[in-house]
Each structure stands twice: as C-alpha cells, then as structure tokens.
Short mmCIF file of C-alpha atoms and ligand atoms in Angstrom, two decimals:
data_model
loop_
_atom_site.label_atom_id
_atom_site.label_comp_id
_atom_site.label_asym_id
_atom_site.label_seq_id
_atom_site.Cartn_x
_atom_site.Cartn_y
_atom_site.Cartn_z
CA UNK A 1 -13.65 118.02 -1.21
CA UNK A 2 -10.19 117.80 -2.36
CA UNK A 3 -8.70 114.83 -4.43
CA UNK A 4 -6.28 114.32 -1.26
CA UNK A 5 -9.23 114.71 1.25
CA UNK A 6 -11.39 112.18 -0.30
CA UNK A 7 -8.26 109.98 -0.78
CA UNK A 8 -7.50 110.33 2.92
CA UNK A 9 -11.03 109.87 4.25
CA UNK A 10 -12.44 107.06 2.35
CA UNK A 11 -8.89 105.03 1.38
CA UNK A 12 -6.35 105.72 3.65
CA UNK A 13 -6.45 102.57 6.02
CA UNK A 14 -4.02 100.81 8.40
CA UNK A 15 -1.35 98.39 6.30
CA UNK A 16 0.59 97.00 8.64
CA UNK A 17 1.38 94.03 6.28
CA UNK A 18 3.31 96.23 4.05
CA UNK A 19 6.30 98.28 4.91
CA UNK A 20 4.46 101.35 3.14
CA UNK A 21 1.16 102.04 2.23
CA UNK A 22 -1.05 104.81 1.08
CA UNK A 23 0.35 108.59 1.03
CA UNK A 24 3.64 108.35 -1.00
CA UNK A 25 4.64 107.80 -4.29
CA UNK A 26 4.84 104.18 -4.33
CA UNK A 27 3.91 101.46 -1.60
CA UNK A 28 6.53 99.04 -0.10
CA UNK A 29 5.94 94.90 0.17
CA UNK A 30 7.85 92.30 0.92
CA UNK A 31 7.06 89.02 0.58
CA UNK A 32 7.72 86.18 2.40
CA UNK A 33 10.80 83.63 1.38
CA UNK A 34 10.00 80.69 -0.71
CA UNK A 35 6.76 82.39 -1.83
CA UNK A 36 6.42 84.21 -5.42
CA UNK A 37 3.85 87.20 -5.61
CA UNK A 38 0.78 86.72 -7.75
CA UNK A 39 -0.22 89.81 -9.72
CA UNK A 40 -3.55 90.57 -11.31
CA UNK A 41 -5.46 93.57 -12.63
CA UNK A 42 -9.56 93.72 -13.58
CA UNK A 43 -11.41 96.81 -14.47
CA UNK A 44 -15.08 97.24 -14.02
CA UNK A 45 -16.75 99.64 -16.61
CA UNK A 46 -19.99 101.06 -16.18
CA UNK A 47 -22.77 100.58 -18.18
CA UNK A 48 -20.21 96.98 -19.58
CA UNK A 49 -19.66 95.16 -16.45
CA UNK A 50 -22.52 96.89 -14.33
CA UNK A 51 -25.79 98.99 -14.54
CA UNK A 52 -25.06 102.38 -13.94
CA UNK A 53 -27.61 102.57 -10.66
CA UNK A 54 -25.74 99.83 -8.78
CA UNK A 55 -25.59 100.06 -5.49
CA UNK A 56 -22.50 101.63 -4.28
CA UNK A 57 -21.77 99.03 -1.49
CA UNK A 58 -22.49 95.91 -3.95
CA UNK A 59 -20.12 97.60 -6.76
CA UNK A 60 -17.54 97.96 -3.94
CA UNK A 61 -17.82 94.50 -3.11
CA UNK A 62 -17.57 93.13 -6.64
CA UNK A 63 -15.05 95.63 -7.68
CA UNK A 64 -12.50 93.36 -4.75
CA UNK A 65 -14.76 90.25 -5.02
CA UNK A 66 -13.48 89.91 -9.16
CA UNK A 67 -10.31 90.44 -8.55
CA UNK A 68 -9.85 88.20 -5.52
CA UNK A 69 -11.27 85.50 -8.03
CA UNK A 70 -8.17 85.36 -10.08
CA UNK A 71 -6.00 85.34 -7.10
CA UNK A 72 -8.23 82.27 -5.64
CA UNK A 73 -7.69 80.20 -9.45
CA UNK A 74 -4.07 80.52 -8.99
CA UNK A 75 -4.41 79.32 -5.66
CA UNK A 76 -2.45 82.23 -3.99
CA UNK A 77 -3.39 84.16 -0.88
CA UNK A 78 -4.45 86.93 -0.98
CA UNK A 79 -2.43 90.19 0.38
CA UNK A 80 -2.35 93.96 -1.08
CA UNK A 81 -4.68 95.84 -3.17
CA UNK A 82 -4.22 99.04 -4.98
CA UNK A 83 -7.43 100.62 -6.65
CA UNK A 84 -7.73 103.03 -9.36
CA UNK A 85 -10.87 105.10 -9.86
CA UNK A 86 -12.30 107.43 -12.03
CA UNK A 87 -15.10 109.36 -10.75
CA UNK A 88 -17.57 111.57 -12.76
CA UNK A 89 -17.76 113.93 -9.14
CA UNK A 90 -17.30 112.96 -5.37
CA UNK A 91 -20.48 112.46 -4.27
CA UNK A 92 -19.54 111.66 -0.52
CA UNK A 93 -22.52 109.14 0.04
CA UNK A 94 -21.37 107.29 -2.82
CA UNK A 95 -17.62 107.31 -1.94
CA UNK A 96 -18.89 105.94 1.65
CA UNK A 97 -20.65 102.91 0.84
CA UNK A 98 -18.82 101.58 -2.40
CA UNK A 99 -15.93 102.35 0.05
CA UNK A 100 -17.48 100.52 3.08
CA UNK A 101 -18.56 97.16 0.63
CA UNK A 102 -14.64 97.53 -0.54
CA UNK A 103 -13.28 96.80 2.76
CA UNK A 104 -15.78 94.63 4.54
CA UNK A 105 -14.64 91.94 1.68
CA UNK A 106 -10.76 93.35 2.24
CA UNK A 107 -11.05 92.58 5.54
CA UNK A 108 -12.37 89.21 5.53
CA UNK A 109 -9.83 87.86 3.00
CA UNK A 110 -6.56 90.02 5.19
CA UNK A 111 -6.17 92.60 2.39
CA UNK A 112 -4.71 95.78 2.58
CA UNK A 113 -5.43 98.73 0.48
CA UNK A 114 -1.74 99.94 -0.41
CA UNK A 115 -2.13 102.49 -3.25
CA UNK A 116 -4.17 103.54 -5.80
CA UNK A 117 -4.96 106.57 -8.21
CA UNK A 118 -8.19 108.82 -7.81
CA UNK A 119 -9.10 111.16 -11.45
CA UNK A 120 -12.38 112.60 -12.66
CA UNK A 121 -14.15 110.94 -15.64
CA UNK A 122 -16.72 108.34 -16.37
CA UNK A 123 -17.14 105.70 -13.78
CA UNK A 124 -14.48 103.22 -14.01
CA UNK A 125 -13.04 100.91 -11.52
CA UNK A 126 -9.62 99.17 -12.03
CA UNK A 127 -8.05 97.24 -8.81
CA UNK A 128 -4.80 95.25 -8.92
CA UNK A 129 -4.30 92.70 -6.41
CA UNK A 130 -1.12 90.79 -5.24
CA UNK A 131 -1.04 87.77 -3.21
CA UNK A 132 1.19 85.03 -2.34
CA UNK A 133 1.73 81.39 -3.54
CA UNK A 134 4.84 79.04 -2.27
CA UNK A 135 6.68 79.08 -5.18
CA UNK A 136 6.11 76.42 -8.25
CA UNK A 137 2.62 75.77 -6.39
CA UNK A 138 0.45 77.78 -8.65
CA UNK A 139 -2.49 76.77 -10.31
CA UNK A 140 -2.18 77.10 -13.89
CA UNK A 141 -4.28 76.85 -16.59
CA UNK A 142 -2.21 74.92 -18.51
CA UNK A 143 -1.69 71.53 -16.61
CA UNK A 144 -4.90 69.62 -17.27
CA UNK A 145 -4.23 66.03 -18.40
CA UNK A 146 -6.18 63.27 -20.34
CA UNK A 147 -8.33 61.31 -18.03
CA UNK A 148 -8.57 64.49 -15.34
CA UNK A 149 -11.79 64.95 -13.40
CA UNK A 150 -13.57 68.30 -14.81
CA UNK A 151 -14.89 70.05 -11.11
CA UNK A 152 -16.64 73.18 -10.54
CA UNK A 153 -17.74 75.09 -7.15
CA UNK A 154 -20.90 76.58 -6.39
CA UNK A 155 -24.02 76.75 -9.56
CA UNK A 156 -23.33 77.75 -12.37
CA UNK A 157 -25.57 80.49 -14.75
CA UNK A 158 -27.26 81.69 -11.27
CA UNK A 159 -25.59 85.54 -12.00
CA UNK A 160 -26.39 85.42 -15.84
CA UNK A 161 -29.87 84.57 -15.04
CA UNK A 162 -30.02 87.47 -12.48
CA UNK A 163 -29.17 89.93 -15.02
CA UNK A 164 -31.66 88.60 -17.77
CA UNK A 165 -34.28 89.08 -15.16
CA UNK A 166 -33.24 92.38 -14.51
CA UNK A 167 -33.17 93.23 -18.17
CA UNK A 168 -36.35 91.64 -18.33
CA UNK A 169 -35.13 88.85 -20.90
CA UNK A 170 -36.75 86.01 -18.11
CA UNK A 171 -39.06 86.23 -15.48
CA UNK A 172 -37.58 84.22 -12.13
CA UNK A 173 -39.48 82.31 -9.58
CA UNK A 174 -39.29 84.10 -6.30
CA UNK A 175 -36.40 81.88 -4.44
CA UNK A 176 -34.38 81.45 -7.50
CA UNK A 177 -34.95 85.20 -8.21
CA UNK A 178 -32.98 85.93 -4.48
CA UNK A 179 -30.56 83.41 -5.24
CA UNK A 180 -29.73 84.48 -8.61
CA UNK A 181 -29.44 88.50 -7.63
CA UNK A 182 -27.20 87.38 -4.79
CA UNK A 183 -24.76 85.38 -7.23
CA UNK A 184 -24.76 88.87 -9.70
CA UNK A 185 -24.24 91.66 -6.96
CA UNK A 186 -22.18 89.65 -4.37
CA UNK A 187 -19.95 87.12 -6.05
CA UNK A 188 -17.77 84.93 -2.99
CA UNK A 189 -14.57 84.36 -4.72
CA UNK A 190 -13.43 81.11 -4.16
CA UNK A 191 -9.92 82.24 -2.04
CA UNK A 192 -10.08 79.10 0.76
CA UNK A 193 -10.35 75.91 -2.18
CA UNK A 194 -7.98 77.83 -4.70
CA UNK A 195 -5.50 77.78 -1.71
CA UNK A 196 -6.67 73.91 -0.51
CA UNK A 197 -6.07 72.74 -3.98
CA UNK A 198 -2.33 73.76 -4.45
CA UNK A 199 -1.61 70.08 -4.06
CA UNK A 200 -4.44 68.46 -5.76
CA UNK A 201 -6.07 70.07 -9.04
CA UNK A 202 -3.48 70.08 -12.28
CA UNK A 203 -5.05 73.27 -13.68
CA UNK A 204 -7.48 75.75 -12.68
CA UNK A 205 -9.49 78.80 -13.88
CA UNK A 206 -12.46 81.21 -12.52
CA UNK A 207 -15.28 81.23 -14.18
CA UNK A 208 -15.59 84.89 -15.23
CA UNK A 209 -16.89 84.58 -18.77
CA UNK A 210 -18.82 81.44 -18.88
CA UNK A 211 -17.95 77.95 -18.16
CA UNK A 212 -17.58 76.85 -21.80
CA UNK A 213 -15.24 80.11 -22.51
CA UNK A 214 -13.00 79.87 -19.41
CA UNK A 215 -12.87 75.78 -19.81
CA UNK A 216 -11.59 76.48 -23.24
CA UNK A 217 -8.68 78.22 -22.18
CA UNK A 218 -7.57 75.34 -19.96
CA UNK A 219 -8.40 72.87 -22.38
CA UNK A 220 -6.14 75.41 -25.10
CA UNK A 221 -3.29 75.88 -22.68
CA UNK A 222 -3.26 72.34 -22.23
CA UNK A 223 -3.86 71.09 -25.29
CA UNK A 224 -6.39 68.74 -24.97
CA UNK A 225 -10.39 68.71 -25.04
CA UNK A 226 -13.07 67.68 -22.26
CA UNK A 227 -16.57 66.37 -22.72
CA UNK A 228 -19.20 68.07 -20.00
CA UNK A 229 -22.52 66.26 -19.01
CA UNK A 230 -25.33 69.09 -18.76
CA UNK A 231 -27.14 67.47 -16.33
CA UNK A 232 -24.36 66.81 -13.45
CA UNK A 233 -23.37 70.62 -13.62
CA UNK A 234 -24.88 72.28 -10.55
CA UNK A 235 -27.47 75.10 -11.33
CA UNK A 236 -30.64 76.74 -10.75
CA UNK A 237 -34.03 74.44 -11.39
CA UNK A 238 -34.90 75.62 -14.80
CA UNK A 239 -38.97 75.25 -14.67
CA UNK A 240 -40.98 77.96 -16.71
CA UNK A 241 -37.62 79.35 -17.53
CA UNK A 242 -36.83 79.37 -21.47
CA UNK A 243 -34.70 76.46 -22.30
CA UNK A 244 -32.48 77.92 -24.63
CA UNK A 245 -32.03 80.78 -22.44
CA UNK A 246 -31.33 78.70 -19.19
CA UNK A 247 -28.51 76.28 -21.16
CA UNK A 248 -26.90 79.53 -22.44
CA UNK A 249 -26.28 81.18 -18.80
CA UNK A 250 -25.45 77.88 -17.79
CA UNK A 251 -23.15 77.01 -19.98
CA UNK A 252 -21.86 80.83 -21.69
CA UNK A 253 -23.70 83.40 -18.41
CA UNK A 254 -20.97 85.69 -17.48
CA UNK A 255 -19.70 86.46 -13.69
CA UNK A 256 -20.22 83.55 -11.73
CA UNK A 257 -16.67 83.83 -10.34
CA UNK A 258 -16.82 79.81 -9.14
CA UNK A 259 -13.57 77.63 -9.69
CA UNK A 260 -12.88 75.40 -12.56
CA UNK A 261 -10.39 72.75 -12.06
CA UNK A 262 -9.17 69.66 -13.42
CA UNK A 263 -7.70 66.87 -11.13
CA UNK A 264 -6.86 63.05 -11.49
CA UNK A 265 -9.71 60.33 -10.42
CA UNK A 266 -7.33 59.32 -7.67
CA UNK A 267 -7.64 62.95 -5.60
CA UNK A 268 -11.95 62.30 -5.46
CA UNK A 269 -12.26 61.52 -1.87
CA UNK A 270 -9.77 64.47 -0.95
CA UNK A 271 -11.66 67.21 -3.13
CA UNK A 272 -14.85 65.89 -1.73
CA UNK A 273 -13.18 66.06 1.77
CA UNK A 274 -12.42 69.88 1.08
CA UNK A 275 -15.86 70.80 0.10
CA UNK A 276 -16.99 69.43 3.33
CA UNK A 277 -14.41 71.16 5.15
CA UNK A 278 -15.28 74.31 3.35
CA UNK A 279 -19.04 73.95 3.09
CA UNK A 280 -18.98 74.39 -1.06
CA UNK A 281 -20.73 72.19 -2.94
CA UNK A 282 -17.92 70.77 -5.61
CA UNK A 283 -18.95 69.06 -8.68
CA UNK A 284 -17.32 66.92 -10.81
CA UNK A 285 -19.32 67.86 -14.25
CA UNK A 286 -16.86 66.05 -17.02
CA UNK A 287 -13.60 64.74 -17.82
CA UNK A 288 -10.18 65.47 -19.78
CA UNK A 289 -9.60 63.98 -23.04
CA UNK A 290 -7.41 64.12 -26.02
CA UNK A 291 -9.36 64.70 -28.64
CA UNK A 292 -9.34 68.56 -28.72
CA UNK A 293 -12.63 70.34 -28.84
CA UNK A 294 -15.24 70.47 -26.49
CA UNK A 295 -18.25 67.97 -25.80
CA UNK A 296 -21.54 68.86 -23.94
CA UNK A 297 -23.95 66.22 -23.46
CA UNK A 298 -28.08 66.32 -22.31
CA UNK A 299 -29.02 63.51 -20.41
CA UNK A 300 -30.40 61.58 -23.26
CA UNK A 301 -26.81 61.37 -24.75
CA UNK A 302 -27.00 64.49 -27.29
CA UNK A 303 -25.34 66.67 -28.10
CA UNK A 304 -26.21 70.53 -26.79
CA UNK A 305 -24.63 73.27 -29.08
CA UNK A 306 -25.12 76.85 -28.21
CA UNK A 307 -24.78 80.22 -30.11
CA UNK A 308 -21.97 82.28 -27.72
CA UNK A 309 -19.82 79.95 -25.76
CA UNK A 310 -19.07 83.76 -23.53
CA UNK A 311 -18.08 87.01 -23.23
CA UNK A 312 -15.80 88.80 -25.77
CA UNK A 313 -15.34 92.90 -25.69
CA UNK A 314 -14.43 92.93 -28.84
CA UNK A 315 -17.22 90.23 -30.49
P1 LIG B 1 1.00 110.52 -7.43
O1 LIG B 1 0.52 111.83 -7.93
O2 LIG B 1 2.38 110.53 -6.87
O3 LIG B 1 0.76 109.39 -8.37
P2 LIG B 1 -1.41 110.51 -6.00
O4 LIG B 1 -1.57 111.92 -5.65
O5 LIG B 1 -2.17 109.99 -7.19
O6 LIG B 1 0.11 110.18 -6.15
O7 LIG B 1 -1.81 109.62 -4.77
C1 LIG B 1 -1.34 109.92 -3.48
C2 LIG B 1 -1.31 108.66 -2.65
O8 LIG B 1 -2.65 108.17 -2.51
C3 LIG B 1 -0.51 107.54 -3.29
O9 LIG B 1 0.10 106.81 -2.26
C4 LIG B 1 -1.55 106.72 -3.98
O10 LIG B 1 -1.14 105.37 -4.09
C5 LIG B 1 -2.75 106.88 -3.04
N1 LIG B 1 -4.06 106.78 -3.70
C6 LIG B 1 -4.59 107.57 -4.67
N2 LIG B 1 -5.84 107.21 -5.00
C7 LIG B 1 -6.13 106.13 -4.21
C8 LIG B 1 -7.26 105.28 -4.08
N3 LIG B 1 -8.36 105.44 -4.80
N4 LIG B 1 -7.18 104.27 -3.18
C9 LIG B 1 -6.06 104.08 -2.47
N5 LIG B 1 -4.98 104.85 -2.51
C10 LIG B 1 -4.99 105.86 -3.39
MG1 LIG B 2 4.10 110.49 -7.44
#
C-alpha cells in the first residue's frame, strides 16, 4: 500500500467544519468571531508513553484522548486535529483499529481530522489539536489566588497503579484492577467541565504528570503555594496495596488526564452543581496560600513527603 493509499483509506474523513481538509498542502479554518483558537501539540512515544503491544484501538484513543486534555484545561472546545505518524510498516490491521479508536473519540467531542503527515520509522504518534475559547475566557495556569479552593475531577493515581500492575511492581484486587486498566488505556478528557468552568475556576491544569507536578506549575505561574489533605483526594481503596507505592501514584502517578483547578470558596455550590450536571465526581482536596511551596497532609496532621513529585524526560 502506498503512503497516499493508506492516507486516503484510513484518514481521509468528511470536515465540513473546515473550509479544507485532508489532500492538499495545507488545511483551511476559520474560526468563529470573538473566539481565539487554542493550539496544542503531544507526542506519544513507544516504549516512553506506552508498551509497545498496546492495543491499536486503545493507543488510538489515547493518542486524541491526551491531547483533548489540554484543550479541556484551557477550557476551549474542541475543533480540528491534524496527526503525525511514524510507522515502522503499514500493517493494515493495525492502521484499522488505532484508526477506528482515533475517531470514535473524534467524533464524540465534534473533531475533525484536517491534516497530518504519514513517514516510516519507529512508532511515534504526534497530534496537534485546535479548539476554540471566547476570547480572554481561557483557563490559565497562572490565575490561582490565596484563599482559592484546590478541586480535582475523577481519582487520582488509578492509571499509575494500572501500569505498576502491569509491570508487576503491585498486585491489584480484581475491581480496582478493571478500574485502574480503564483509567491507563482509556483516559476521558475532561472537555464538558473545562468548558463549564470558563466563568468559575481562576486557573486550571490537566493532570498529565502527577498531581503534585502539574499543581506546581499553577502554584509557580501564580506565585503562590497550596497545602493538599491526602485523605480528601479521591482515589482507589489502598488495602494490601504498598503504602509508599499507593501515595506515590496518588500523589506523582502519571496520565490520569483529570482537571486541576483552583476557584474562590464563594463558586462551591456552582462547581458542585456542575459535577451533578456532568455526572463527575469533583473534589475539593486543598486550598491556595501564600506561602510558596507545597503542603501535603495525612489525616493525623503530618506531613507526607515523597521521592518524585512526577514525570520528567529528561530526570
Ligand atoms: P506534503 O508532502 O505536501 O506535506 P503529504 O503528502 O505529507 O503532503 O500529505 C498529503 C495530505 O494528506 C496532506 O493534506 C496532509 O495533511 C494529509 N495527511 C498526511 N498524513 C496524514 C495523516 N496521518 N492523517 C491525516 N492527514 C494526513
Ligand atoms: Mg506540500
């Protein structure tokens, strides 16, 4: 198969949201008056941000699912994707079901595949994704203040403990086991509450590298510290699972791809009326405070230190 026949077969789709899409040398948008376009790139590597033997429909999934998660922590919605692959061969199986997971997720957020680049190589998977936000209404990561409310979606750790059990680092109970696979090969990024808290939340961030890691780049680009109570952050029941190893994917896992926001005590009964509306547990796990650094209390009061607050390439 050609590199234009397996461009045409598994990625050439219907855009009518765009004036052009795949086949030339660039694609045409336009956006919408009064909105700004929100631009972001990931790239998934194998063997760095997923086993090698993943299945193709999961990694298609994720590949979108990652990228959607930035657009969702700025709060903007969600329109074109262009996708960039490198392929060791075109093994036509592959190409259908990594292509099939990609659009099943495209399609229920209203994105259209616009573009992309297709080259032989190691397996690499690089997608850049534009959406829209009304201008000035983006969620930054820089406008936390002293005295916010510290919320998070969903549980947190649930895809780092996935992956130690499949490294065989842990050994999961059988419904936390589903639960935490799930959370590792199908990540739901969080595109309806970063959109329902354009109003509401003063900063926000996905959760990508670890809740202490991403946190800290809030609480940097603001300027300020938090202090986090252990026990109200929403997770997996830890019994017969390692301590140590159950606060770090807590606290440092990677890929949980939940929200992270920061809000005043005054907005409360409207986030918890959006979590309702949206069916996603929110929790409010900490607040906002001057004093720079970052606090994270057990239950009895002390303090819990751990070894990797997340994910650095080049640690
Ligand atoms: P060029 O050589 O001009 O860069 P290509 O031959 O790489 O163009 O690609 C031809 C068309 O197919 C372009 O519109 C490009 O955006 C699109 N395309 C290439 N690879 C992909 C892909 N994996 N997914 C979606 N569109 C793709
Ligand atoms: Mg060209």
């Amino acid at each position: 198969m050609s590199e234009f026949d397996l461009i045409k077969r598994y990625f050439t789709r219907p855009a009518p949201g765009a004036t052009l899409g795949v086949g030339d040398d660039a694609a045409l948008l336009r956006i919408a008056d009064g909105m700004e376009l929100a631009v972001s790139t990931d790239i998934l590597v194998s063997g760095t941000h997923f086993l090698p033997d993943t299945d193709p429909f999961l990694l298609g999934h994720k590949t979108l699912a990652v990228n959607l998660s930035d657009l969702a922590a700025m709060g903007a919605d969600p329109r074109w994707a262009t996708l960039a692959l490198s392929l060791p061969k075109a093994d036509e199986d592959w190409l259908q079901q990594f292509s099939a997971g990609f659009f099943a997720l495209a399609d229920e957020h209203g994105v259209e595949l616009v573009g992309g680049d297709t080259t032989r190589g190691p397996l690499n998977l690089c997608v850049a994704i534009m959406g829209e936000v009304p201008a000035g209404k983006a969620l930054r990561r820089s406008g936390a203040r002293a005295g916010d409310d510290i919320w998070v979606s969903g549980r947190l750790g649930m895809a780092a403990l996935g992956l130690a059990h499949l490294q065989g680092r842990v050994v999961l109970p059988e419904d936390t086991r589903s639960a935490c696979l799930a959370a590792l090969h199908r990540p739901q990024p969080r595109v309806a509450l970063g959109m329902a808290l354009r109003d509401i939340a003063h900063a926000a961030i996905d959760i990508s590298d670890g809740l202490l890691a991403d946190l800290g780049h809030i609480l940097e680009c603001s300027q300020l510290g938090a202090e986090i109570q252990f026990e109200l952050i929403p997770k997996a029941g830890g019994e017969g699972i390692d301590e140590v190893l159950f606060r770090q994917c807590v606290l440092a896992g990677g890929d949980d791809y939940e929200l992270c926001f920061t809000a005043s005590a005054e907005r409360r009964g409207e986030i918890e009326a959006v979590a309702g509306k949206l069916q996603l547990p929110l929790a409010r796990i900490g607040s906002i405070c001057a004093k720079q650094g970052c606090m994270v209390r057990a239950g009895d009061g002390s303090e819990i230190k751990i070894t990797e607050s997340g994910y650095d390439h080049f640690k």
